[in-house]
mmCIF file of C-alpha atoms in Angstrom:
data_model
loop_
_atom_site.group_PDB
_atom_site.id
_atom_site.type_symbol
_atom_site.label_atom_id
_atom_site.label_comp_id
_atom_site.label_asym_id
_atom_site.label_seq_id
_atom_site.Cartn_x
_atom_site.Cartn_y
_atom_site.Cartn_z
ATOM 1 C CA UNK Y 1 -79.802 82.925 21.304
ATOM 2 C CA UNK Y 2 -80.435 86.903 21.188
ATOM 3 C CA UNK Y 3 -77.292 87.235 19.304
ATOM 4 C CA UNK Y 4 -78.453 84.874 16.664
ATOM 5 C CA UNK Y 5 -81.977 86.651 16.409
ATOM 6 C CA UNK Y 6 -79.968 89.741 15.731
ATOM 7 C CA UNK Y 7 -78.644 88.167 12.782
ATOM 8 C CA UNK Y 8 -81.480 86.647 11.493
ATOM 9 C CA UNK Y 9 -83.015 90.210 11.817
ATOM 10 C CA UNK Y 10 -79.875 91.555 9.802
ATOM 11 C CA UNK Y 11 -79.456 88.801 7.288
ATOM 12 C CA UNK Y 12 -83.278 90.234 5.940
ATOM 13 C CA UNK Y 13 -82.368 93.819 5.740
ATOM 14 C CA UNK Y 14 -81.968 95.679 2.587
ATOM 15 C CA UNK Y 15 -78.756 97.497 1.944
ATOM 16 C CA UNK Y 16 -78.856 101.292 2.503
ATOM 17 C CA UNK Y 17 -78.726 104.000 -0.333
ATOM 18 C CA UNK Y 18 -75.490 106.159 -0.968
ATOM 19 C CA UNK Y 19 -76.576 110.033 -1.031
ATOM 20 C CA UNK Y 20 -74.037 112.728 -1.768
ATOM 21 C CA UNK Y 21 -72.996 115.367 -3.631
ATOM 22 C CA UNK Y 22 -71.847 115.648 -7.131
ATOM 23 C CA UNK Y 23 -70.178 117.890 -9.136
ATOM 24 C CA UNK Y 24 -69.131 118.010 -12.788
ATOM 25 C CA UNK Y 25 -66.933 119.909 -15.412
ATOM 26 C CA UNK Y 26 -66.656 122.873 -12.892
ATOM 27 C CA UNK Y 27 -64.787 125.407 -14.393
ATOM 28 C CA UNK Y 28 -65.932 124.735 -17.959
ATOM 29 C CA UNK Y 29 -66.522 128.097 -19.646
ATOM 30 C CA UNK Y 30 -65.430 129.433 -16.026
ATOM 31 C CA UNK Y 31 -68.967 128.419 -14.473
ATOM 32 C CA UNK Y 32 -69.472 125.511 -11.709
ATOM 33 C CA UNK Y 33 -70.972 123.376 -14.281
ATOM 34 C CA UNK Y 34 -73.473 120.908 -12.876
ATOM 35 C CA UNK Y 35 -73.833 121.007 -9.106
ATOM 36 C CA UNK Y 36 -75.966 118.519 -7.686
ATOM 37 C CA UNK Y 37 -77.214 115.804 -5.596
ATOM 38 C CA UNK Y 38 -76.669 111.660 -6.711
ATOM 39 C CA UNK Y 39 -77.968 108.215 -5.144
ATOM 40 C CA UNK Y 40 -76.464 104.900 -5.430
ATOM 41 C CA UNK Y 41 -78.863 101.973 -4.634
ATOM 42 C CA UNK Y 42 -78.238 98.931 -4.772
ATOM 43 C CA UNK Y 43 -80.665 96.453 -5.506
ATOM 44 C CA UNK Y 44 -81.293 92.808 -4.600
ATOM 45 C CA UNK Y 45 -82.675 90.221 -6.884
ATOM 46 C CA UNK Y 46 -83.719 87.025 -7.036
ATOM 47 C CA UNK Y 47 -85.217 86.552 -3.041
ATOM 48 C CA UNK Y 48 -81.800 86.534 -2.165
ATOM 49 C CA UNK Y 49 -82.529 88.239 1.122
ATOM 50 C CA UNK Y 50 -85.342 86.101 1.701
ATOM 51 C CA UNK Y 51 -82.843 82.893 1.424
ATOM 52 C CA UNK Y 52 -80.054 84.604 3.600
ATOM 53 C CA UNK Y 53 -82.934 85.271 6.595
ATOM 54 C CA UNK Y 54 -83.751 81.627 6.220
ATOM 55 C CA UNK Y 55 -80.559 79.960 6.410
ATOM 56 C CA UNK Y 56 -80.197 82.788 9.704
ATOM 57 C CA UNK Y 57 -82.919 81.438 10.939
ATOM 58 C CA UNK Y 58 -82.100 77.938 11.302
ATOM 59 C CA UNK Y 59 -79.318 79.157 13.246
ATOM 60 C CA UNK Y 60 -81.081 80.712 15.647
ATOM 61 C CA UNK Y 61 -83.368 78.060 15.755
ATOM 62 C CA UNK Y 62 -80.124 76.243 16.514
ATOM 63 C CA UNK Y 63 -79.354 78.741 19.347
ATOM 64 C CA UNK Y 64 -82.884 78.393 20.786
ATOM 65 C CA UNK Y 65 -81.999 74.549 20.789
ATOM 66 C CA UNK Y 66 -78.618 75.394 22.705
ATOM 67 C CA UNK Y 67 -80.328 76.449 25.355
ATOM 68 C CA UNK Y 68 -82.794 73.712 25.246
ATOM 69 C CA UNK Y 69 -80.060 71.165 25.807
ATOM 70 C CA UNK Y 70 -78.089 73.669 28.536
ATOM 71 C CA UNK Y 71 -81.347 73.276 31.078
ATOM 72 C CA UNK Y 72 -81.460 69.777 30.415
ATOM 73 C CA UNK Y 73 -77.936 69.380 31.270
ATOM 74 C CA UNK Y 74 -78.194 71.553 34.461
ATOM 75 C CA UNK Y 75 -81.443 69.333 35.526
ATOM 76 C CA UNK Y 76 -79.577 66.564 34.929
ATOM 77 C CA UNK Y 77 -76.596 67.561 37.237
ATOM 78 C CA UNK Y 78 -79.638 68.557 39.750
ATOM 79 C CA UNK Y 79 -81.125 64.708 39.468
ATOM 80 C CA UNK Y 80 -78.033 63.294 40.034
ATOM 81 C CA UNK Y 81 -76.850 64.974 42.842
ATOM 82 C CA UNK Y 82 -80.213 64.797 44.588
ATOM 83 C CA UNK Y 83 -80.595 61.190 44.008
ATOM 84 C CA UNK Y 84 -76.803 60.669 44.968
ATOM 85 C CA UNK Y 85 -77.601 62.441 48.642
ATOM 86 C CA UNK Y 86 -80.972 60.239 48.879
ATOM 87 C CA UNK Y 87 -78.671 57.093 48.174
ATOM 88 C CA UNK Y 88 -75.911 58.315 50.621
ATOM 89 C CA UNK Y 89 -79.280 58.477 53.582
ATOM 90 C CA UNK Y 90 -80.104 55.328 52.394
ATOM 91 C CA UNK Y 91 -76.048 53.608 53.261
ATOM 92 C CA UNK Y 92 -75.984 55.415 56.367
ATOM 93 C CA UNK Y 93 -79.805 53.860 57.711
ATOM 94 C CA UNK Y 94 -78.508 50.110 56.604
ATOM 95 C CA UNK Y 95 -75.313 50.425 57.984
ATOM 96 C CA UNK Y 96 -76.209 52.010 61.148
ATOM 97 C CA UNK Y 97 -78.589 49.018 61.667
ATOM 98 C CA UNK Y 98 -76.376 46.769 60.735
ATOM 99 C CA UNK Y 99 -74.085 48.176 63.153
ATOM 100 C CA UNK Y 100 -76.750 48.088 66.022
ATOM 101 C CA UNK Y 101 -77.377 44.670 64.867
ATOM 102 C CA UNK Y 102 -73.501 43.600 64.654
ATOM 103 C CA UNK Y 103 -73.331 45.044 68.912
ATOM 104 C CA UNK Y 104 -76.328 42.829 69.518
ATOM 105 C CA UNK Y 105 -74.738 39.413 68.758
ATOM 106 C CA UNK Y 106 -71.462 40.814 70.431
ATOM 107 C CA UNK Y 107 -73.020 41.935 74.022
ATOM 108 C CA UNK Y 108 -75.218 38.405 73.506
ATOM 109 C CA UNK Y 109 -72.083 36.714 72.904
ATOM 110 C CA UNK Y 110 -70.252 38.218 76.091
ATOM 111 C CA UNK Y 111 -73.156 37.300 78.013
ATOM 112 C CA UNK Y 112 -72.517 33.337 76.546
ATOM 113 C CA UNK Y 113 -68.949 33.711 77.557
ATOM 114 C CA UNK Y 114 -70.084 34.805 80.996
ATOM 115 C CA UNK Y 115 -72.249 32.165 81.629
ATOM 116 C CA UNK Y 116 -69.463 29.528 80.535
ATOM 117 C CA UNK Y 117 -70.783 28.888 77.292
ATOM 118 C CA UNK Y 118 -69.101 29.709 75.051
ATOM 119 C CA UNK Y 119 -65.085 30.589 74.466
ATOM 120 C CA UNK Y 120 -63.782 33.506 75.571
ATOM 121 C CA UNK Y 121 -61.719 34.533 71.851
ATOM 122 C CA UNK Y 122 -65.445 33.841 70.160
ATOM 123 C CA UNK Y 123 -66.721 37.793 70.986
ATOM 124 C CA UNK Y 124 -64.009 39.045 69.735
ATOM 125 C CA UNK Y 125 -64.092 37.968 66.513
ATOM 126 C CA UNK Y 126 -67.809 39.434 66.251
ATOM 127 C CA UNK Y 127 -65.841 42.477 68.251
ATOM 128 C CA UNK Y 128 -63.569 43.007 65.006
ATOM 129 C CA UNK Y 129 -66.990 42.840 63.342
ATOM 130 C CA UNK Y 130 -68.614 45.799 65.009
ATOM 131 C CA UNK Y 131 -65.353 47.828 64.493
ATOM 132 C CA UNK Y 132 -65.846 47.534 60.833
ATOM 133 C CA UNK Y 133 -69.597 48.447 61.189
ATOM 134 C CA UNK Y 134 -69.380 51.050 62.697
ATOM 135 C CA UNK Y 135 -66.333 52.468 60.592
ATOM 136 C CA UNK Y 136 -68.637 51.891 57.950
ATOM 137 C CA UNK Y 137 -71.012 54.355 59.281
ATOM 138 C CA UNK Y 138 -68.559 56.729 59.689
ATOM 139 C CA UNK Y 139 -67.580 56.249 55.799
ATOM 140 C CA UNK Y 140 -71.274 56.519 55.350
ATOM 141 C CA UNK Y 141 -71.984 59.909 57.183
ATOM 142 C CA UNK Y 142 -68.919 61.344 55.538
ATOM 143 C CA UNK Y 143 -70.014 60.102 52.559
ATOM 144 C CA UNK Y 144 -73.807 61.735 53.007
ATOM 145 C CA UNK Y 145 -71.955 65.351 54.072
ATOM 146 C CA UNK Y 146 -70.240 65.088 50.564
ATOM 147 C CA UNK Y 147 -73.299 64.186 48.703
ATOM 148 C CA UNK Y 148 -74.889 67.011 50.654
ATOM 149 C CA UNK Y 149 -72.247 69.725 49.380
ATOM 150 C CA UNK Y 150 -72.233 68.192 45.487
ATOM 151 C CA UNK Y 151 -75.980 68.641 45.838
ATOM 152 C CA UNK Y 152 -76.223 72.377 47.176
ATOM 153 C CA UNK Y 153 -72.861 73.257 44.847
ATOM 154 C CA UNK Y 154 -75.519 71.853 41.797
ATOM 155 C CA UNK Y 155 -78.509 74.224 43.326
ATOM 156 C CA UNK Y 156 -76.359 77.347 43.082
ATOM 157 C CA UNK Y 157 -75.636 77.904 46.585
ATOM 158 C CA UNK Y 158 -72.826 75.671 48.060
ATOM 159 C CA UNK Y 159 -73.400 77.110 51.150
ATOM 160 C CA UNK Y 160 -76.782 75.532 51.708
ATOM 161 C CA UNK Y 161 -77.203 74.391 55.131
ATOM 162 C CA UNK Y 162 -78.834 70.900 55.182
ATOM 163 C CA UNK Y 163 -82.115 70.102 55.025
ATOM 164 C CA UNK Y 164 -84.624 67.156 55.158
ATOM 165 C CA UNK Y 165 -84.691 65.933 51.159
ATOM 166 C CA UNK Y 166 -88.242 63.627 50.257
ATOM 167 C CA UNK Y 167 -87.754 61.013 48.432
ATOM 168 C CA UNK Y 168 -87.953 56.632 48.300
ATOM 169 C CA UNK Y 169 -85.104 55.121 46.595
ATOM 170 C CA UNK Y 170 -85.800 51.796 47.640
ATOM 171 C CA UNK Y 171 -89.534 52.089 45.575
ATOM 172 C CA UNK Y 172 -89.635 50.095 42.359
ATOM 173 C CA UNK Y 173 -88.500 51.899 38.972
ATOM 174 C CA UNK Y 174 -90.423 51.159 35.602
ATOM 175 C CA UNK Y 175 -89.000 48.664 33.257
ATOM 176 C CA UNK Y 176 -88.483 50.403 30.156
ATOM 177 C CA UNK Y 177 -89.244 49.667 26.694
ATOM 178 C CA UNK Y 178 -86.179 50.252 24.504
ATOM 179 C CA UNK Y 179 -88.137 50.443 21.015
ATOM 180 C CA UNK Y 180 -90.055 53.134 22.697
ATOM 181 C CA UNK Y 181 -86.917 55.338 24.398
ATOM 182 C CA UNK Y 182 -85.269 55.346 21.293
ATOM 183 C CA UNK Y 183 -88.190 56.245 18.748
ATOM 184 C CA UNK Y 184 -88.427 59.742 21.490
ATOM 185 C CA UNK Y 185 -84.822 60.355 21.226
ATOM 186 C CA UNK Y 186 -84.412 59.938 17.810
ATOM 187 C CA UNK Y 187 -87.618 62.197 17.109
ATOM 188 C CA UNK Y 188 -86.919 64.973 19.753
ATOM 189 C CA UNK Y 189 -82.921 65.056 20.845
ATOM 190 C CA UNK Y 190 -81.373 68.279 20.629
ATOM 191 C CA UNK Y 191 -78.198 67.304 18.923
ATOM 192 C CA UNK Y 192 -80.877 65.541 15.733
ATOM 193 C CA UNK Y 193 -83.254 68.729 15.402
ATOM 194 C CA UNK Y 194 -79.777 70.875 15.364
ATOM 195 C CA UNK Y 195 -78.580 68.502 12.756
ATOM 196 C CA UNK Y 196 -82.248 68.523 10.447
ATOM 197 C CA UNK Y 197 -81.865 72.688 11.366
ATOM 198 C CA UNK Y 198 -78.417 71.998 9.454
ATOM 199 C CA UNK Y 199 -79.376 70.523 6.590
ATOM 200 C CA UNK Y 200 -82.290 72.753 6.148
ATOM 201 C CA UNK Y 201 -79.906 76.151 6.272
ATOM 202 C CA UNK Y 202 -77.158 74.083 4.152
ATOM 203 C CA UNK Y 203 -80.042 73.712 1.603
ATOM 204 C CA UNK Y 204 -80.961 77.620 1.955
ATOM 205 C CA UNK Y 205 -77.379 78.309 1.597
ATOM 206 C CA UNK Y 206 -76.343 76.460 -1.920
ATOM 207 C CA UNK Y 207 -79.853 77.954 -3.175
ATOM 208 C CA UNK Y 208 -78.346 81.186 -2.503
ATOM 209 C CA UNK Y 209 -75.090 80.624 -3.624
ATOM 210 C CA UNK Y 210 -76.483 79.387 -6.826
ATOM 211 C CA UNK Y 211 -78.866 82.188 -7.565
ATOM 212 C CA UNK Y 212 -76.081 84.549 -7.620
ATOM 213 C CA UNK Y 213 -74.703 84.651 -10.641
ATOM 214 C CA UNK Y 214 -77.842 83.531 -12.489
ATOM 215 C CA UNK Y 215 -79.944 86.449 -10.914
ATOM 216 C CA UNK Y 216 -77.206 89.749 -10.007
ATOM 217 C CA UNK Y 217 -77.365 92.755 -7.706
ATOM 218 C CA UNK Y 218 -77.997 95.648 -9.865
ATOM 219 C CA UNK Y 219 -76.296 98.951 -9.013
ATOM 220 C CA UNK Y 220 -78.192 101.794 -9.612
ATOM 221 C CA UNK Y 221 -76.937 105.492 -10.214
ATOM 222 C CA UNK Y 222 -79.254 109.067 -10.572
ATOM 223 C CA UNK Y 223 -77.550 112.425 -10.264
ATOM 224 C CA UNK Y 224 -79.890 115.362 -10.586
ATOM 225 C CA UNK Y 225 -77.913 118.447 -11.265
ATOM 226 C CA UNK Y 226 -78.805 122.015 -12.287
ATOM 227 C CA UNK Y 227 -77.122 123.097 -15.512
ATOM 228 C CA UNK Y 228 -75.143 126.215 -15.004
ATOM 229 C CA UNK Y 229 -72.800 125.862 -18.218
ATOM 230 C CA UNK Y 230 -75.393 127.194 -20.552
ATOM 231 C CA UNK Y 231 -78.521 128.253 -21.205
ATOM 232 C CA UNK Y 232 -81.448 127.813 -20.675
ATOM 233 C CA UNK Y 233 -79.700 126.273 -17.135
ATOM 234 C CA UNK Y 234 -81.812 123.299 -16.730
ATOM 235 C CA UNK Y 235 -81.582 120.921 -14.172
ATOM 236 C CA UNK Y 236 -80.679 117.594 -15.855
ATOM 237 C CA UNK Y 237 -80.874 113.755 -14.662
ATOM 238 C CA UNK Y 238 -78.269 111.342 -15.288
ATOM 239 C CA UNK Y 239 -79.178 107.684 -14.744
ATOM 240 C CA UNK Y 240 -77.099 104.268 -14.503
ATOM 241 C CA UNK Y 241 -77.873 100.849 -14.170
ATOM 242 C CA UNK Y 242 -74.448 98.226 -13.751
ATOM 243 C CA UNK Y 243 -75.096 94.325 -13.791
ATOM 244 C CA UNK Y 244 -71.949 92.085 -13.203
ATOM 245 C CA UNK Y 245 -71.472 89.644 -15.790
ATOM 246 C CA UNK Y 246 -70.765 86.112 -14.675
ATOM 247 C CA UNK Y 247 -67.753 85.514 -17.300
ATOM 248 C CA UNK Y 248 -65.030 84.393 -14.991
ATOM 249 C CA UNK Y 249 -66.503 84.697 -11.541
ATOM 250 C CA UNK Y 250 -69.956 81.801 -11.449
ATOM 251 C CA UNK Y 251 -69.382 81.728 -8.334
ATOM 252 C CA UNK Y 252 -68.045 78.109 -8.654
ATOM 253 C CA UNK Y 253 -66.265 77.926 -5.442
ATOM 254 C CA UNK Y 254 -68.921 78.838 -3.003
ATOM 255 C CA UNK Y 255 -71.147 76.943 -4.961
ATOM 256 C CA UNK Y 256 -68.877 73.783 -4.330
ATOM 257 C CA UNK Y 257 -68.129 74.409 -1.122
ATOM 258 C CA UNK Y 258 -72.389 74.807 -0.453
ATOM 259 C CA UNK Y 259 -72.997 71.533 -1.961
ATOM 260 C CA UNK Y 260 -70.756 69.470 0.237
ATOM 261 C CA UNK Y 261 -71.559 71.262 3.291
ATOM 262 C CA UNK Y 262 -75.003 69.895 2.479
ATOM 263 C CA UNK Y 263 -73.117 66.264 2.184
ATOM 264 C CA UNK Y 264 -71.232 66.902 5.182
ATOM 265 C CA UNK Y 265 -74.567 67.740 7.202
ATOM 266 C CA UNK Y 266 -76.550 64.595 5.970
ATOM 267 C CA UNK Y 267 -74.051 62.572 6.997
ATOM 268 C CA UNK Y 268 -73.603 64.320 10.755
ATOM 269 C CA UNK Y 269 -77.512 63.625 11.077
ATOM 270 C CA UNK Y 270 -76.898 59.922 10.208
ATOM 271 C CA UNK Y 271 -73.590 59.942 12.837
ATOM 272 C CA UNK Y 272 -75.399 61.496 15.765
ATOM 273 C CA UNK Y 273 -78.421 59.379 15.276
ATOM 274 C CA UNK Y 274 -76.085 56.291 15.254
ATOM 275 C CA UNK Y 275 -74.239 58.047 18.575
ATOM 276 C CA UNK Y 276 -77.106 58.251 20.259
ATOM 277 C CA UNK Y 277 -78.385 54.913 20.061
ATOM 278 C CA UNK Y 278 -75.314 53.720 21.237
ATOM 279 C CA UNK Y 279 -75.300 55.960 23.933
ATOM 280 C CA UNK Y 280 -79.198 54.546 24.856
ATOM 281 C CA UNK Y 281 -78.347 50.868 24.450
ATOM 282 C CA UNK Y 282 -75.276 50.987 27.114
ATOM 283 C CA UNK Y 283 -77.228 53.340 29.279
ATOM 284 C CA UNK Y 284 -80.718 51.186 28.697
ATOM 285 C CA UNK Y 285 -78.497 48.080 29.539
ATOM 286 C CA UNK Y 286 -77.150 49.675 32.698
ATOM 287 C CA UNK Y 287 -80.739 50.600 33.998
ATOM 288 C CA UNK Y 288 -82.585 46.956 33.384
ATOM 289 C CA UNK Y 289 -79.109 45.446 34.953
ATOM 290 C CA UNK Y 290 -79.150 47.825 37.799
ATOM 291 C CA UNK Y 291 -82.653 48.108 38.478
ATOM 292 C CA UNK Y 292 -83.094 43.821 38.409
ATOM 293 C CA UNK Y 293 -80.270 43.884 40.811
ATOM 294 C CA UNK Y 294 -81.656 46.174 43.474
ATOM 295 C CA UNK Y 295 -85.139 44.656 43.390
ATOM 296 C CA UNK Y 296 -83.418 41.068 43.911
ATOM 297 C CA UNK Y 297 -81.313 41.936 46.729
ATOM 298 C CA UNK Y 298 -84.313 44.441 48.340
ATOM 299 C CA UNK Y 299 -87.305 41.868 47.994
ATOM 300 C CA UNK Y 300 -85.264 38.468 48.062
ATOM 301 C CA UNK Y 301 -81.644 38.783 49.173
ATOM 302 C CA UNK Y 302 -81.569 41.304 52.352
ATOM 303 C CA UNK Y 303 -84.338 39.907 53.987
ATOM 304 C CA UNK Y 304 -83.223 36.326 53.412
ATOM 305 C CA UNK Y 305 -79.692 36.816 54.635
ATOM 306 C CA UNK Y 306 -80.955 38.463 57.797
ATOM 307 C CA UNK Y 307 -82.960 35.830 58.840
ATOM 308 C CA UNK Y 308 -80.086 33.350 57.729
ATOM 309 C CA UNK Y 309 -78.032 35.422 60.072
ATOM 310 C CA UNK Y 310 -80.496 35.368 63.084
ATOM 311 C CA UNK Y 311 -81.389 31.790 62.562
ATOM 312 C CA UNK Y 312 -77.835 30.403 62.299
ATOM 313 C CA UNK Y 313 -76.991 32.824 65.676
ATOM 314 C CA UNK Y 314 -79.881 31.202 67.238
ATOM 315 C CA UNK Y 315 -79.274 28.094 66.510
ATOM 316 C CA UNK Y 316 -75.772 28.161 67.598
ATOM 317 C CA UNK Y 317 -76.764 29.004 70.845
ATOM 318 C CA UNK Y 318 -79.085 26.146 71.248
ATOM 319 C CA UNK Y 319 -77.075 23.235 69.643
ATOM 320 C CA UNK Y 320 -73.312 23.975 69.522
ATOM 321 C CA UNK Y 321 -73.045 20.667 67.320
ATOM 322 C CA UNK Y 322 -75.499 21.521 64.919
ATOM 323 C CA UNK Y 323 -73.718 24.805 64.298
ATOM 324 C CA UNK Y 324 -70.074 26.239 64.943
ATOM 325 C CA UNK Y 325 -68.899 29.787 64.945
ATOM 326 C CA UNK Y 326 -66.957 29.421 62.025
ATOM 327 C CA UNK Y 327 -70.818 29.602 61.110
ATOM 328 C CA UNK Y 328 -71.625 32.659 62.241
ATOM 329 C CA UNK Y 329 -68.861 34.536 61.125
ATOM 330 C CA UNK Y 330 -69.778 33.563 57.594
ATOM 331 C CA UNK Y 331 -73.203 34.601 57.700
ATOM 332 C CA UNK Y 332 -72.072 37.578 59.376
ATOM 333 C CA UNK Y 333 -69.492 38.544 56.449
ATOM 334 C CA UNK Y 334 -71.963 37.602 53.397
ATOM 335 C CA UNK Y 335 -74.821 40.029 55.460
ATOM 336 C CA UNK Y 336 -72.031 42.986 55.607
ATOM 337 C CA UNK Y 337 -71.251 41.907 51.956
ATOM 338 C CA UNK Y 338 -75.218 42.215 50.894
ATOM 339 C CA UNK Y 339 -75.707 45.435 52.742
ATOM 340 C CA UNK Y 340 -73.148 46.996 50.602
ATOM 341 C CA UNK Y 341 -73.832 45.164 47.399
ATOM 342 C CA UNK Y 342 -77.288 46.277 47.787
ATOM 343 C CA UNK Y 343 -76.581 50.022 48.299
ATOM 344 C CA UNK Y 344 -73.984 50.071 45.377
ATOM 345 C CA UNK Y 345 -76.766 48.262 42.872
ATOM 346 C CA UNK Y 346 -79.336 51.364 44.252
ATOM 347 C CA UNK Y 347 -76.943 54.120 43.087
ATOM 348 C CA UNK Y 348 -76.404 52.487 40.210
ATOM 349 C CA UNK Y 349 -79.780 52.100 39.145
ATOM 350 C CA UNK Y 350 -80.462 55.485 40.384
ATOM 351 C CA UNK Y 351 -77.228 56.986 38.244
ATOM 352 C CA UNK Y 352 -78.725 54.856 35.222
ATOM 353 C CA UNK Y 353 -82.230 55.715 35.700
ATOM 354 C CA UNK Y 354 -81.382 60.056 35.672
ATOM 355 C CA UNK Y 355 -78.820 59.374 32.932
ATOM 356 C CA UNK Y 356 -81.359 57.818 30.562
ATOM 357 C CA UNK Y 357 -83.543 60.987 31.352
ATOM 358 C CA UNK Y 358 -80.761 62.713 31.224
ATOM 359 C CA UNK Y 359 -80.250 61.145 27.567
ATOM 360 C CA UNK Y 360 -84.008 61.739 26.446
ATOM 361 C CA UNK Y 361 -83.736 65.434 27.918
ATOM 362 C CA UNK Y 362 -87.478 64.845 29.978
ATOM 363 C CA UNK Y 363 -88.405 68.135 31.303
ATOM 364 C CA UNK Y 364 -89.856 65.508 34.280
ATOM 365 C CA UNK Y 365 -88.634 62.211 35.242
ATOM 366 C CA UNK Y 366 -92.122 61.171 35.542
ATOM 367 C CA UNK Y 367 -92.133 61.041 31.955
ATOM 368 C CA UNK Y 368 -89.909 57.833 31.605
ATOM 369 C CA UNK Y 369 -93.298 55.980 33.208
ATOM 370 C CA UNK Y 370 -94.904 56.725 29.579
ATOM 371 C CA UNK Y 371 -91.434 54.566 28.300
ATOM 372 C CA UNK Y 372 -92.522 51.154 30.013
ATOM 373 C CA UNK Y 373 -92.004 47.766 28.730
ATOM 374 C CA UNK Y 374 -95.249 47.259 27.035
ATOM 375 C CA UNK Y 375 -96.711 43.934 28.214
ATOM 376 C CA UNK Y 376 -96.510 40.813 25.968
#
């Protein structure tokens, strides 16, 4: 960005004089003829320096832009690493208590075996169960000690010893309204204001290109000299003024070359906004799908299948004819099953909800609540 300021600073600044030293016909009638000092200036015409700053300055508006986009990016990395450890705590809770829950129905079940009610191969099946519990936990805590490290590794300091992180993932996210994500991106993404910051300096740029020949530099030349040929030994002046004439050289090619650049930049504009919305609709889709399936299985689904899971144990132990074990086993697999469904559909929506602000380039996630689905 400072590099680009310097040349917008440059691109403004009027060429320098030439001062030196001139002298002519020394020797002439054995004297040092004219001795003396001459400028060459060149001059500028037609605003062209005014047009050159401008087109500069769109790229360093451009540059100031770069940077824009680079803290969004690194805030995004930051989201998504901090809402990747949060999910991680959130596996490790449900699949702790579901392994505390899994050792419950065993020990119950070895006391039924005990007592001569029930079959003595029926606790180990749930025994199998709690060995896959609780290496899910284990998969879980490993998996929260490498969400821990991708998060401090995003802060700057992978070395970061682990601390407490706030946060709720299991709290309801906003439905969005697409219409009104996608009027903000295409007014204020990065990649579109670089693009309209394009056009404008491609604009500046053919201006200037066809200025040039119509309105020349003019090279200016003084000498002031004394006189020591004759008498009475003035000092004299001798003056130039050079224009190029635009015979062969109209500056045709740049000109050309200007003119579809500004082509070539409309058309970019028109391809990035078309990216972008592309890039919204598959995230935006990702979000509503993600974010419907978390609520379902964390208001509906997980509660549901818990109680199935209770009630079919506790019915089993009060009417083996109403219910077999083949029974339990099922509800035992399809809570397991739900658990991890249910964690998956949370990191997705979670992944979906910091990649659409991600997308939009939000300074504050808070800001996607002004996106919301506006009620019918």
């Amino acid at each position: 960005m400072e590099a680009a300021r310097g040349t917008m600073i440059q691109a403004g600044l009027h060429p320098n004089p030439l001062v030196g030293y001139e002298a002519d016909t020394v020797r002439t009638l054995a004297t040092k003829g004219y001795q003396g000092v001459q400028v060459t200036a060149p001059i500028v015409t037609g605003g062209k320096l005014g047009l050159q700053q401008s087109a500069a300055a769109m790229a360093y508006e451009n540059a100031c832009l770069a940077v824009r986009k680079a803290r969004a990016d690194v805030a995004t990395q930051v989201r998504d690493a901090y809402f990747d450890f949060l999910v991680s705590q959130e596996r490790l809770r449900l699949q702790r208590a579901l392994a505390r829950f899994t050792d419950n129905i065993y020990q119950a079940q070895i006391e039924q075996v005990k007592g001569g009610q029930a079959a003595a191969y029926e606790p180990l099946q749930l025994r199998v169960f709690g060995s896959q519990a609780r290496n899910a936990v284990a998969a879980a805590e490993n998996g929260q000690r490498a969400a821990w490290r991708r998060l401090s590794a995003s802060l700057g300091d992978p070395n970061l010893e682990p601390l407490h992180i706030v946060g709720d993932v299991q709290r309801e996210v906003p439905e969005l309204n697409f219409d009104a994500a996608k009027n903000y991106l295409l007014e204020s993404h990065t990649d579109l204001l670089s693009a309209r910051n394009s056009i404008t300096q491609s604009r500046y740029l053919a201006q200037l290109e066809y200025i040039k020949p119509r309105r020349p530099d003019l090279q200016v030349y003084t000498a002031v000299q004394h006189d020591y040929p004759g008498a009475p030994f003035n000092t004299t002046y001798n003056l130039q003024v050079n224009v190029p004439l635009a015979i062969f050289d109209r500056n045709q090619g740049n000109i050309l070359q200007t003119q579809s650049l500004m082509v070539a930049s409309d058309r970019a504009l028109t391809d990035g906004q078309n990216n972008l919305t592309r890039q919204l609709a598959e995230t935006f889709s990702r979000y509503q799908t993600a974010r419907s399936l978390a609520a379902s299985y964390r208001d509906e689904i997980l509660p549901d299948q818990g109680r199935v899971y209770r009630g079919v144990y506790a019915r089993y132990q009060q009417d083996r004819q109403a219910v077999n074990f083949g029974d339990i086993v099922v509800a035992q697999q399809t809570l397991g099953a739900a658990v991890s469904t249910y964690t998956d559909a949370l990191g997705d929506q979670w992944q979906a909800y910091v990649d659409l602000a991600g997308l939009l380039q939000l300074e504050e996630l808070g800001q996607l609540e002004q996106l919301a689905a506006v009620p019918n």
